[in-house]
Short mmCIF file of C-alpha atoms in Angstrom, two decimals:
data_model
loop_
_atom_site.label_atom_id
_atom_site.label_comp_id
_atom_site.label_asym_id
_atom_site.label_seq_id
_atom_site.Cartn_x
_atom_site.Cartn_y
_atom_site.Cartn_z
CA MET S 76 11.82 -27.84 21.95
CA THR S 77 10.04 -26.85 17.94
CA ASP S 78 9.40 -23.90 17.18
CA SER S 79 5.34 -23.26 16.21
CA VAL S 80 4.59 -23.04 12.49
CA THR S 81 3.43 -19.60 13.31
CA ALA S 82 6.59 -18.97 14.59
CA GLN S 83 8.95 -20.41 11.66
CA TRP S 84 6.38 -18.43 9.29
CA LEU S 85 7.15 -14.72 11.01
CA ALA S 86 11.05 -15.94 10.79
CA HIS S 87 10.54 -15.36 6.95
CA PRO S 88 10.95 -11.60 5.98
CA TYR S 89 7.97 -10.62 4.27
CA PRO S 90 7.89 -6.94 2.06
CA VAL S 91 5.59 -4.38 3.35
CA HIS S 92 6.94 -1.45 1.48
CA ALA S 93 8.79 -0.99 -1.99
CA ASP S 94 10.05 1.82 -4.23
CA VAL S 95 11.14 1.89 -7.22
CA ALA S 96 13.87 3.95 -8.63
CA PRO S 97 13.68 6.11 -11.34
CA GLY S 98 14.43 4.47 -14.65
CA GLY S 99 13.49 1.56 -12.51
CA SER S 100 17.44 0.58 -11.48
CA ARG S 101 16.47 -0.33 -8.64
CA VAL S 102 14.11 -1.27 -5.74
CA ALA S 103 14.25 -0.26 -1.98
CA VAL S 104 12.23 -2.75 -0.21
CA THR S 105 11.48 -2.92 3.74
CA THR S 106 10.97 -6.53 5.01
CA THR S 107 10.11 -7.86 8.74
CA ARG S 108 10.43 -10.57 9.80
CA ILE S 109 10.45 -11.57 14.22
CA PRO S 110 13.33 -13.84 14.30
CA LEU S 111 13.46 -17.70 15.92
CA GLY S 112 13.09 -17.22 19.43
CA SER S 113 12.82 -13.04 19.74
CA PRO S 114 9.50 -11.32 20.31
CA THR S 115 10.78 -8.62 18.60
CA GLU S 116 9.50 -7.05 14.87
CA VAL S 117 12.73 -6.04 12.97
CA GLN S 118 12.56 -4.23 9.50
CA GLN S 119 15.05 -3.99 7.42
CA ILE S 120 15.82 -1.68 3.71
CA VAL S 121 17.36 -3.51 1.37
CA LEU S 122 17.74 -2.76 -2.22
CA LEU S 123 17.39 -5.16 -4.67
CA ASP S 124 18.12 -5.62 -8.74
CA PRO S 125 15.35 -5.69 -10.61
CA ALA S 126 18.22 -7.19 -13.34
CA GLY S 127 18.59 -9.99 -11.32
CA GLY S 128 21.82 -9.07 -9.59
CA GLU S 129 22.52 -9.88 -5.79
CA PRO S 130 20.17 -7.61 -3.43
CA ARG S 131 22.48 -5.42 -0.87
CA PRO S 132 22.07 -3.30 2.12
CA PHE S 133 21.06 0.10 2.31
CA PRO S 134 24.08 1.40 3.94
CA ALA S 135 23.02 4.61 5.31
CA ALA S 136 19.48 2.60 6.80
CA GLN S 137 19.64 0.64 10.23
CA PRO S 138 17.28 -2.18 11.43
CA GLY S 139 14.26 -0.53 12.39
CA ASP S 140 14.54 1.82 9.26
CA HIS S 141 11.73 1.62 6.94
CA THR S 142 9.77 2.96 4.04
CA ALA S 143 11.68 4.04 1.98
CA ALA S 144 11.04 6.61 -1.21
CA TRP S 145 13.90 7.65 -4.17
CA SER S 146 14.14 11.12 -5.16
CA PRO S 147 13.44 11.89 -8.65
CA ASP S 148 17.16 11.95 -9.53
CA GLY S 149 17.51 8.42 -8.28
CA ARG S 150 20.71 9.41 -5.90
CA ARG S 151 19.36 9.76 -3.00
CA ILE S 152 16.65 7.78 -0.38
CA ALA S 153 14.43 9.25 2.26
CA PHE S 154 13.03 6.75 4.53
CA ILE S 155 11.36 6.92 8.18
CA THR S 156 13.54 6.35 11.23
CA GLU S 157 13.02 6.63 15.19
CA ARG S 158 16.64 6.99 15.69
CA THR S 159 15.95 10.23 17.58
CA GLY S 160 12.64 8.56 19.44
CA THR S 161 9.73 9.34 17.62
CA PRO S 162 9.04 8.45 13.61
CA GLN S 163 10.81 11.26 11.33
CA VAL S 164 12.60 11.78 8.39
CA ALA S 165 16.03 10.99 7.25
CA VAL S 166 17.68 11.44 3.74
CA ALA S 167 21.02 9.96 2.65
CA ASP S 168 22.74 9.48 -0.83
CA VAL S 169 22.29 5.85 -1.95
CA GLU S 170 26.08 5.27 -1.12
CA ALA S 171 26.20 7.51 2.13
CA THR S 172 26.72 5.30 5.29
CA GLU S 173 24.81 8.49 7.38
CA PRO S 174 22.00 10.24 6.32
CA VAL S 175 20.96 13.50 7.30
CA PHE S 176 17.95 13.79 9.65
CA VAL S 177 15.57 16.51 7.98
CA THR S 178 12.29 16.91 10.30
CA THR S 179 12.01 17.27 13.56
CA LEU S 180 8.28 17.45 14.15
CA PRO S 181 6.68 17.27 17.00
CA GLY S 182 4.10 14.04 16.14
CA PRO S 183 5.33 10.98 14.83
CA VAL S 184 5.91 10.96 10.59
CA ALA S 185 3.27 8.17 9.06
CA GLY S 186 3.63 6.44 5.85
CA PRO S 187 5.87 6.78 2.81
CA VAL S 188 6.70 10.99 2.03
CA SER S 189 6.46 12.12 -1.36
CA TRP S 190 9.41 13.86 -3.30
CA SER S 191 8.47 17.22 -5.23
CA PRO S 192 9.61 17.00 -9.23
CA ASP S 193 12.71 19.26 -8.43
CA GLY S 194 14.25 16.74 -5.32
CA THR S 195 13.66 20.25 -3.00
CA ARG S 196 11.10 19.35 -0.85
CA ILE S 197 8.95 16.56 0.34
CA ALA S 198 5.36 16.15 1.30
CA LEU S 199 4.24 13.74 3.97
CA THR S 200 1.72 13.43 6.94
CA ALA S 201 2.74 13.76 10.47
CA GLY S 202 0.49 14.60 13.65
CA ARG S 203 0.66 17.54 15.90
CA GLY S 204 2.04 15.88 19.09
CA ARG S 205 -0.77 16.44 21.26
CA THR S 206 -0.44 14.57 24.45
CA VAL S 207 -3.95 13.40 26.30
CA ASP S 208 -3.29 12.70 30.00
CA ARG S 209 -5.48 9.74 30.52
CA SER S 210 -5.30 8.81 33.88
CA LEU S 211 -7.15 12.10 34.56
CA PRO S 212 -10.59 12.72 33.03
CA TRP S 213 -10.45 13.97 29.47
CA ARG S 214 -12.93 15.02 26.98
CA THR S 215 -13.50 13.54 23.35
CA THR S 216 -15.58 15.93 20.77
CA ARG S 217 -15.90 12.39 17.75
CA GLY S 218 -18.64 10.48 18.06
CA VAL S 219 -15.82 7.36 17.62
CA TYR S 220 -12.62 8.84 19.68
CA TRP S 221 -11.10 4.93 19.33
CA PHE S 222 -10.26 2.40 16.24
CA ASP S 223 -9.04 -0.61 15.95
CA GLY S 224 -5.71 -1.37 14.99
CA ILE S 225 -4.65 2.70 15.11
CA GLY S 226 -5.96 3.60 18.79
CA HIS S 227 -7.17 7.03 19.91
CA LEU S 228 -7.80 9.69 17.04
CA ASP S 229 -6.87 12.31 19.36
CA ASP S 230 -3.97 13.42 16.78
CA GLY S 231 -4.61 12.88 13.33
CA PRO S 232 -1.72 13.40 10.98
CA GLN S 233 -1.82 16.23 9.17
CA VAL S 234 -0.60 17.15 5.61
CA TRP S 235 3.50 18.85 6.16
CA THR S 236 6.15 19.63 3.32
CA CYS S 237 9.68 19.88 3.83
CA ASP S 238 12.74 21.81 2.62
CA VAL S 239 15.53 18.95 2.13
CA GLY S 240 17.69 21.35 2.44
CA THR S 241 16.80 23.59 5.92
CA GLY S 242 14.96 20.72 7.00
CA ALA S 243 12.08 23.53 7.34
CA CYS S 244 8.36 23.02 7.05
CA THR S 245 4.80 24.21 6.35
CA MET S 246 1.40 22.49 7.75
CA SER S 247 -0.49 22.39 4.85
CA THR S 248 -3.63 20.91 6.41
CA ASP S 249 -4.38 22.13 10.04
CA ASP S 250 -8.00 20.16 11.05
CA GLU S 251 -9.73 17.01 12.91
CA TRP S 252 -9.38 14.90 9.79
CA TRP S 253 -6.86 12.06 9.19
CA TRP S 254 -5.10 12.62 6.34
CA SER S 255 -3.13 10.18 4.12
CA GLN S 256 -1.25 9.69 0.71
CA PRO S 257 0.46 13.29 0.11
CA ARG S 258 0.85 13.45 -3.76
CA TRP S 259 2.83 15.78 -5.81
CA SER S 260 1.64 16.77 -8.94
CA PRO S 261 3.70 16.53 -12.09
CA ASP S 262 4.36 20.79 -11.56
CA GLY S 263 5.29 20.18 -8.53
CA THR S 264 2.79 22.99 -7.91
CA ARG S 265 -0.25 20.94 -6.32
CA LEU S 266 -0.37 18.26 -3.93
CA ALA S 267 -3.34 15.58 -4.06
CA ALA S 268 -4.05 14.02 -0.35
CA VAL S 269 -6.60 11.33 0.75
CA ALA S 270 -8.88 12.53 4.36
CA GLY S 271 -10.33 10.13 6.43
CA PHE S 272 -12.18 10.04 9.69
CA ASP S 273 -14.36 12.86 9.16
CA PRO S 274 -14.54 14.50 12.71
CA ASP S 275 -18.15 15.62 12.46
CA GLU S 276 -19.54 11.78 12.07
CA GLN S 277 -21.11 12.52 8.66
CA ALA S 278 -19.05 11.48 5.79
CA PHE S 279 -18.10 7.75 4.86
CA GLY S 280 -15.23 6.33 4.72
CA GLN S 281 -11.69 8.79 2.78
CA HIS S 282 -12.09 11.72 0.54
CA VAL S 283 -9.83 12.58 -2.01
CA ARG S 284 -8.72 16.56 -1.44
CA ILE S 285 -6.17 19.00 -3.99
CA ILE S 286 -4.11 21.50 -2.17
CA GLU S 287 -3.53 24.21 -4.37
CA PRO S 288 -0.52 26.70 -4.85
CA ASP S 289 -2.06 29.03 -2.37
CA GLY S 290 -2.77 26.81 0.46
CA THR S 291 -6.68 26.40 -0.32
CA VAL S 292 -8.16 23.05 0.18
CA THR S 293 -10.70 22.15 -2.50
CA SER S 294 -12.45 18.90 -2.91
CA PRO S 295 -13.28 17.19 -6.49
CA ALA S 296 -16.66 15.84 -7.12
CA VAL S 297 -15.32 12.21 -6.72
CA PRO S 298 -17.11 9.66 -4.10
CA SER S 299 -16.01 9.25 -1.20
CA GLY S 300 -15.10 5.42 -0.68
CA LEU S 301 -13.99 2.79 2.04
CA THR S 302 -10.88 3.56 0.42
CA LEU S 303 -9.03 5.21 -1.92
CA VAL S 304 -6.28 5.67 -4.17
CA THR S 305 -4.62 8.78 -6.75
CA ALA S 306 -1.98 9.00 -8.83
CA TRP S 307 -1.09 11.96 -11.05
CA ALA S 308 -0.81 11.62 -14.83
CA PRO S 309 1.14 13.46 -17.03
CA ASP S 310 -0.83 16.55 -18.01
CA SER S 311 -1.19 16.80 -14.50
CA SER S 312 -5.01 15.29 -14.26
CA LEU S 313 -6.16 12.83 -11.19
CA LEU S 314 -6.75 9.34 -11.63
CA VAL S 315 -9.12 8.23 -7.51
CA LEU S 316 -9.45 4.82 -7.77
CA VAL S 317 -12.89 4.25 -5.11
CA SER S 318 -13.28 0.83 -3.10
CA HIS S 319 -16.93 0.53 -1.89
CA PRO S 320 -17.76 4.20 -3.05
CA ALA S 321 -20.74 5.59 -0.85
CA GLY S 322 -24.11 6.11 -1.65
CA PRO S 323 -26.82 4.34 -0.40
CA LEU S 324 -26.34 1.79 -0.36
CA PRO S 325 -22.23 1.38 -0.72
CA ASP S 326 -21.56 0.02 -3.95
CA ALA S 327 -19.04 -3.46 -3.88
CA ASP S 328 -17.46 -2.71 -6.93
CA GLU S 329 -14.88 -0.38 -7.05
CA GLN S 330 -15.15 3.23 -9.18
CA PHE S 331 -12.48 5.02 -11.67
CA HIS S 332 -12.26 8.60 -11.62
CA ARG S 333 -10.32 11.47 -13.82
CA VAL S 334 -10.03 14.70 -12.21
CA PHE S 335 -9.21 17.28 -14.49
CA PRO S 336 -7.27 20.68 -14.39
CA ASP S 337 -9.89 22.28 -14.58
CA GLY S 338 -11.78 20.75 -11.83
CA THR S 339 -14.03 18.69 -14.32
CA VAL S 340 -14.44 15.00 -13.38
CA GLN S 341 -14.54 12.07 -15.64
CA GLN S 342 -15.62 8.58 -14.54
CA VAL S 343 -13.81 5.80 -15.88
CA THR S 344 -15.38 2.74 -17.23
CA ALA S 345 -13.27 -0.55 -16.92
CA PRO S 346 -14.61 -3.67 -18.81
CA VAL S 347 -12.88 -5.58 -15.61
CA GLN S 348 -13.33 -4.96 -12.41
CA VAL S 349 -11.15 -3.21 -10.88
CA GLY S 350 -8.89 -2.77 -7.27
CA GLY S 351 -9.31 -5.97 -5.87
CA SER S 352 -9.71 -6.88 -1.99
CA VAL S 353 -8.29 -10.48 -1.54
CA TYR S 354 -7.22 -10.69 2.15
CA GLY S 355 -4.85 -12.20 3.19
CA ASP S 356 -2.72 -13.36 7.19
CA SER S 357 0.95 -12.49 7.14
CA PRO S 358 2.36 -9.56 7.70
CA ALA S 359 2.90 -8.91 3.62
CA LEU S 360 0.84 -5.81 3.65
CA ILE S 361 2.04 -4.56 0.35
CA GLY S 362 0.29 -7.78 -1.19
CA GLU S 363 -3.18 -6.16 -0.64
CA ALA S 364 -3.15 -2.48 0.53
CA PHE S 365 -5.45 -0.38 -1.50
CA GLU S 366 -2.28 1.88 -1.88
CA THR S 367 -0.70 -0.42 -4.64
CA ALA S 368 -3.14 -0.36 -6.63
CA MET S 369 -2.37 1.65 -9.25
CA ALA S 370 1.28 2.29 -11.12
CA MET S 371 1.59 5.20 -13.19
CA HIS S 372 4.40 4.87 -16.56
CA GLY S 373 4.03 7.67 -19.21
CA THR S 374 0.14 7.78 -20.48
CA ASP S 375 -0.33 4.06 -19.24
CA LEU S 376 -1.87 2.85 -16.35
CA TYR S 377 -1.23 -0.20 -14.61
CA VAL S 378 -4.49 -1.24 -12.33
CA ARG S 379 -4.85 -3.97 -10.21
CA THR S 380 -8.01 -6.76 -11.11
CA HIS S 381 -10.16 -8.38 -8.84
CA ARG S 382 -11.77 -11.66 -10.23
CA GLY S 383 -13.15 -13.52 -7.57
CA GLY S 384 -10.12 -14.72 -4.49
CA ARG S 385 -7.88 -13.61 -7.04
CA MET S 386 -6.26 -10.43 -8.41
CA GLY S 387 -4.47 -9.36 -11.83
CA VAL S 388 -3.39 -6.31 -13.71
CA ALA S 389 -4.42 -4.58 -16.42
CA ARG S 390 -3.16 -1.69 -18.51
CA HIS S 391 -5.02 1.22 -19.60
CA SER S 392 -3.97 3.97 -22.03
CA LEU S 393 -5.00 7.60 -21.33
CA VAL S 394 -4.36 8.19 -25.11
CA ASP S 395 -6.47 6.17 -26.73
CA GLY S 396 -8.55 5.02 -23.67
CA SER S 397 -7.92 1.07 -24.21
CA TRP S 398 -8.20 -1.66 -21.54
CA ASP S 399 -5.98 -4.90 -21.45
CA GLU S 400 -5.74 -7.13 -18.85
CA VAL S 401 -2.12 -8.31 -19.11
CA LEU S 402 -2.03 -10.61 -15.96
CA THR S 403 -4.18 -13.11 -14.48
CA GLY S 404 -3.71 -16.55 -13.43
CA ALA S 405 -4.23 -18.33 -9.96
CA ARG S 406 -2.30 -15.79 -8.08
CA SER S 407 -2.77 -12.41 -6.87
CA ILE S 408 -0.65 -9.16 -7.82
CA SER S 409 0.12 -5.53 -7.23
CA PRO S 410 1.87 -2.98 -9.45
CA LEU S 411 4.23 -1.47 -8.34
CA ALA S 412 6.15 0.19 -11.86
CA MET S 413 6.91 -0.34 -15.12
CA THR S 414 10.87 -1.28 -15.81
CA GLU S 415 12.54 -1.73 -19.09
CA HIS S 416 13.31 -5.19 -17.72
CA GLY S 417 9.08 -5.75 -17.14
CA LEU S 418 6.24 -4.85 -14.52
CA VAL S 419 7.79 -4.84 -10.99
CA VAL S 420 4.57 -6.67 -8.54
CA ALA S 421 4.14 -8.04 -5.39
CA GLU S 422 3.48 -11.54 -6.06
CA GLN S 423 1.66 -14.17 -4.07
CA SER S 424 -0.64 -16.99 -3.63
CA ALA S 425 -2.52 -19.23 -1.20
CA ASP S 426 0.87 -21.64 -0.44
CA THR S 427 3.45 -18.89 -1.57
CA PRO S 428 4.42 -16.12 0.64
CA CYS S 429 4.13 -12.53 -0.92
CA ARG S 430 7.31 -11.41 -3.09
CA ILE S 431 9.08 -8.81 -4.89
CA ALA S 432 9.21 -9.93 -8.71
CA VAL S 433 9.51 -8.61 -12.18
CA ILE S 434 7.58 -9.99 -15.48
CA ALA S 435 7.69 -9.82 -18.47
CA LEU S 436 4.29 -8.80 -20.39
CA ASP S 437 4.96 -9.53 -23.90
CA SER S 438 5.32 -12.90 -22.73
CA GLY S 439 1.05 -13.22 -22.49
CA PRO S 440 -1.24 -12.76 -19.60
CA SER S 441 0.39 -15.90 -17.65
CA ALA S 442 3.56 -15.41 -17.84
CA THR S 443 5.05 -15.95 -14.03
CA GLY S 444 7.24 -13.82 -11.74
CA THR S 445 11.15 -14.02 -11.69
CA PRO S 446 11.43 -13.21 -7.77
CA LEU S 447 13.99 -10.43 -7.15
CA PRO S 448 15.65 -12.25 -3.88
CA PHE S 449 16.40 -10.42 -0.56
CA PRO S 450 18.27 -11.85 2.61
CA ASP S 451 16.38 -14.85 3.35
CA PRO S 452 17.85 -16.23 7.32
CA VAL S 453 14.91 -18.61 7.61
CA PRO S 454 13.05 -20.00 4.95
CA ALA S 455 9.36 -20.34 5.08
CA PRO S 456 7.62 -23.96 6.13
CA THR S 457 6.77 -26.10 3.63
CA ALA S 458 3.20 -24.93 3.21
CA ALA S 459 0.06 -27.17 2.76
CA GLU S 460 -1.44 -28.39 -0.56
CA VAL S 461 -3.86 -26.05 -1.59
CA HIS S 462 -7.07 -27.21 -3.83
CA ARG S 463 -9.73 -24.55 -4.83
CA TYR S 464 -12.98 -25.55 -5.75
CA THR S 465 -16.37 -23.80 -6.73
CA VAL S 466 -20.04 -24.01 -6.10
CA PRO S 467 -22.58 -22.42 -8.12
CA SER S 468 -24.69 -20.32 -5.50
CA PRO S 469 -28.48 -21.89 -5.35
CA HIS S 470 -29.24 -17.76 -5.79
CA ASP S 471 -28.41 -16.72 -8.71
CA GLY S 472 -26.03 -19.08 -10.32
CA ALA S 473 -22.85 -17.16 -9.25
CA LEU S 474 -20.08 -19.70 -8.32
CA LEU S 475 -18.71 -19.19 -4.67
CA GLU S 476 -14.99 -20.09 -4.73
CA ALA S 477 -13.30 -22.60 -1.68
CA TRP S 478 -9.72 -23.07 -1.18
CA HIS S 479 -8.99 -26.30 0.73
CA LEU S 480 -5.91 -26.49 2.63
CA ARG S 481 -4.67 -29.85 4.14
CA PRO S 482 -0.78 -31.09 5.41
CA PRO S 483 1.60 -32.28 2.39
CA GLY S 484 1.64 -35.96 1.94
CA VAL S 485 -1.70 -36.26 3.86
CA ASP S 486 -4.87 -38.34 2.39
CA GLY S 487 -7.92 -39.13 4.57
CA PRO S 488 -10.61 -37.34 6.60
CA LEU S 489 -8.66 -35.10 9.16
CA PRO S 490 -10.33 -32.37 11.39
CA THR S 491 -11.34 -29.29 9.26
CA VAL S 492 -12.32 -25.13 10.67
CA LEU S 493 -14.00 -23.65 8.15
CA LEU S 494 -12.49 -19.74 7.33
CA ILE S 495 -15.39 -17.93 5.88
CA HIS S 496 -15.22 -14.16 4.11
CA GLY S 497 -18.08 -13.00 2.12
CA GLY S 498 -17.49 -11.42 -1.48
CA PRO S 499 -18.07 -10.40 -3.79
CA GLY S 500 -15.63 -7.07 -3.23
CA ALA S 501 -13.69 -8.66 -0.73
CA ALA S 502 -12.80 -12.39 -0.31
CA PHE S 503 -10.18 -15.21 0.78
CA GLY S 504 -8.68 -16.38 -2.20
CA GLU S 505 -5.28 -16.33 -3.44
CA MET S 506 -3.17 -14.99 -0.77
CA LEU S 507 -0.97 -16.45 1.86
CA ASN S 508 -3.15 -17.39 5.25
CA ILE S 509 -0.87 -17.83 8.11
CA ASP S 510 -3.70 -19.31 10.42
CA ALA S 511 -5.21 -21.13 7.49
CA GLN S 512 -1.19 -22.71 7.02
#
């Protein structure tokens, strides 16, 4: 029996998370795949070499471990494992074969951890271990108590900080918001985090918060948005990219804000649309997730840009305020980290699965990436032929884009399926779409 095309695509490994070691010597990548003939997803952590060397496994990891994060000195990796029953954090030296299980939190750890600058603590989000027996009558205090893709909202992840040496953990938040993306300030005294799912159902989307050294949670004057991503600058200002900011009518364009240490906020105007929301249909969420829309390198910010159904990268100098589009073309790119070998990115197109690649920026905006190889038990099947068309809108002349996929080498009329997702702030485009393939 021949495996379906969908099964062949899903058997190919896709990157779902990546973290670049300090100094850029290695990249810890979590890949996922569903082996042919199996209904079970397999995740694994592999170590890639930006200089082009062969990939190798992370010795302390087992299949199913995921979401690796390098320590500030590049000697240890924290990752999420379910070996103890629920997702918890383990830490291991890069060459070690056995990890140390750091957390035993009451609820599952959600998302990647953030190391403190001195490498002694980690910040993470995890639930409180609440359980509800839904075979009995139960009461919810939320207007929205269930969300597609997440499930019931009874036990939202909270921010915790944990001592890596002792495993002692302290809750930094304890409320009904859903918390994510905790990130240490450069001096290790404050945490930036994102809060969503307003329990009172009054505030739209996600909100940036700063957790002060005394535990106080402050709210910078930055608009909430459908999604947010943050990055700390060396001067301890916080950069915030807001997708679809809240307002009387949520804006289709992203906004970029800088929160200074004294609490003042500056909205930064970019000459190009930043952020990017091109939708794919593959397991490689790293290629389209908003969390990968920004990467800091010294005083330069690399930020994802958006032109219709394509995403590139711009460089913004925090010193002189300049902007420079450094990567463009018929593809979608998310910046991960700058290294001596070039910019490490997640890169894909309508006929190429997402891959981790290194691009030398001195080769120009259309420079092609050098893919970093990772174990590929099943190569991706032959992709459909892709033809891009543009049609001017009869309303305002704006170009409407369409990608036409057809079986390779086949001519003549064929039955056609039309997939529509409207723009201008979000659209289909240069992303692998397994449904369309």
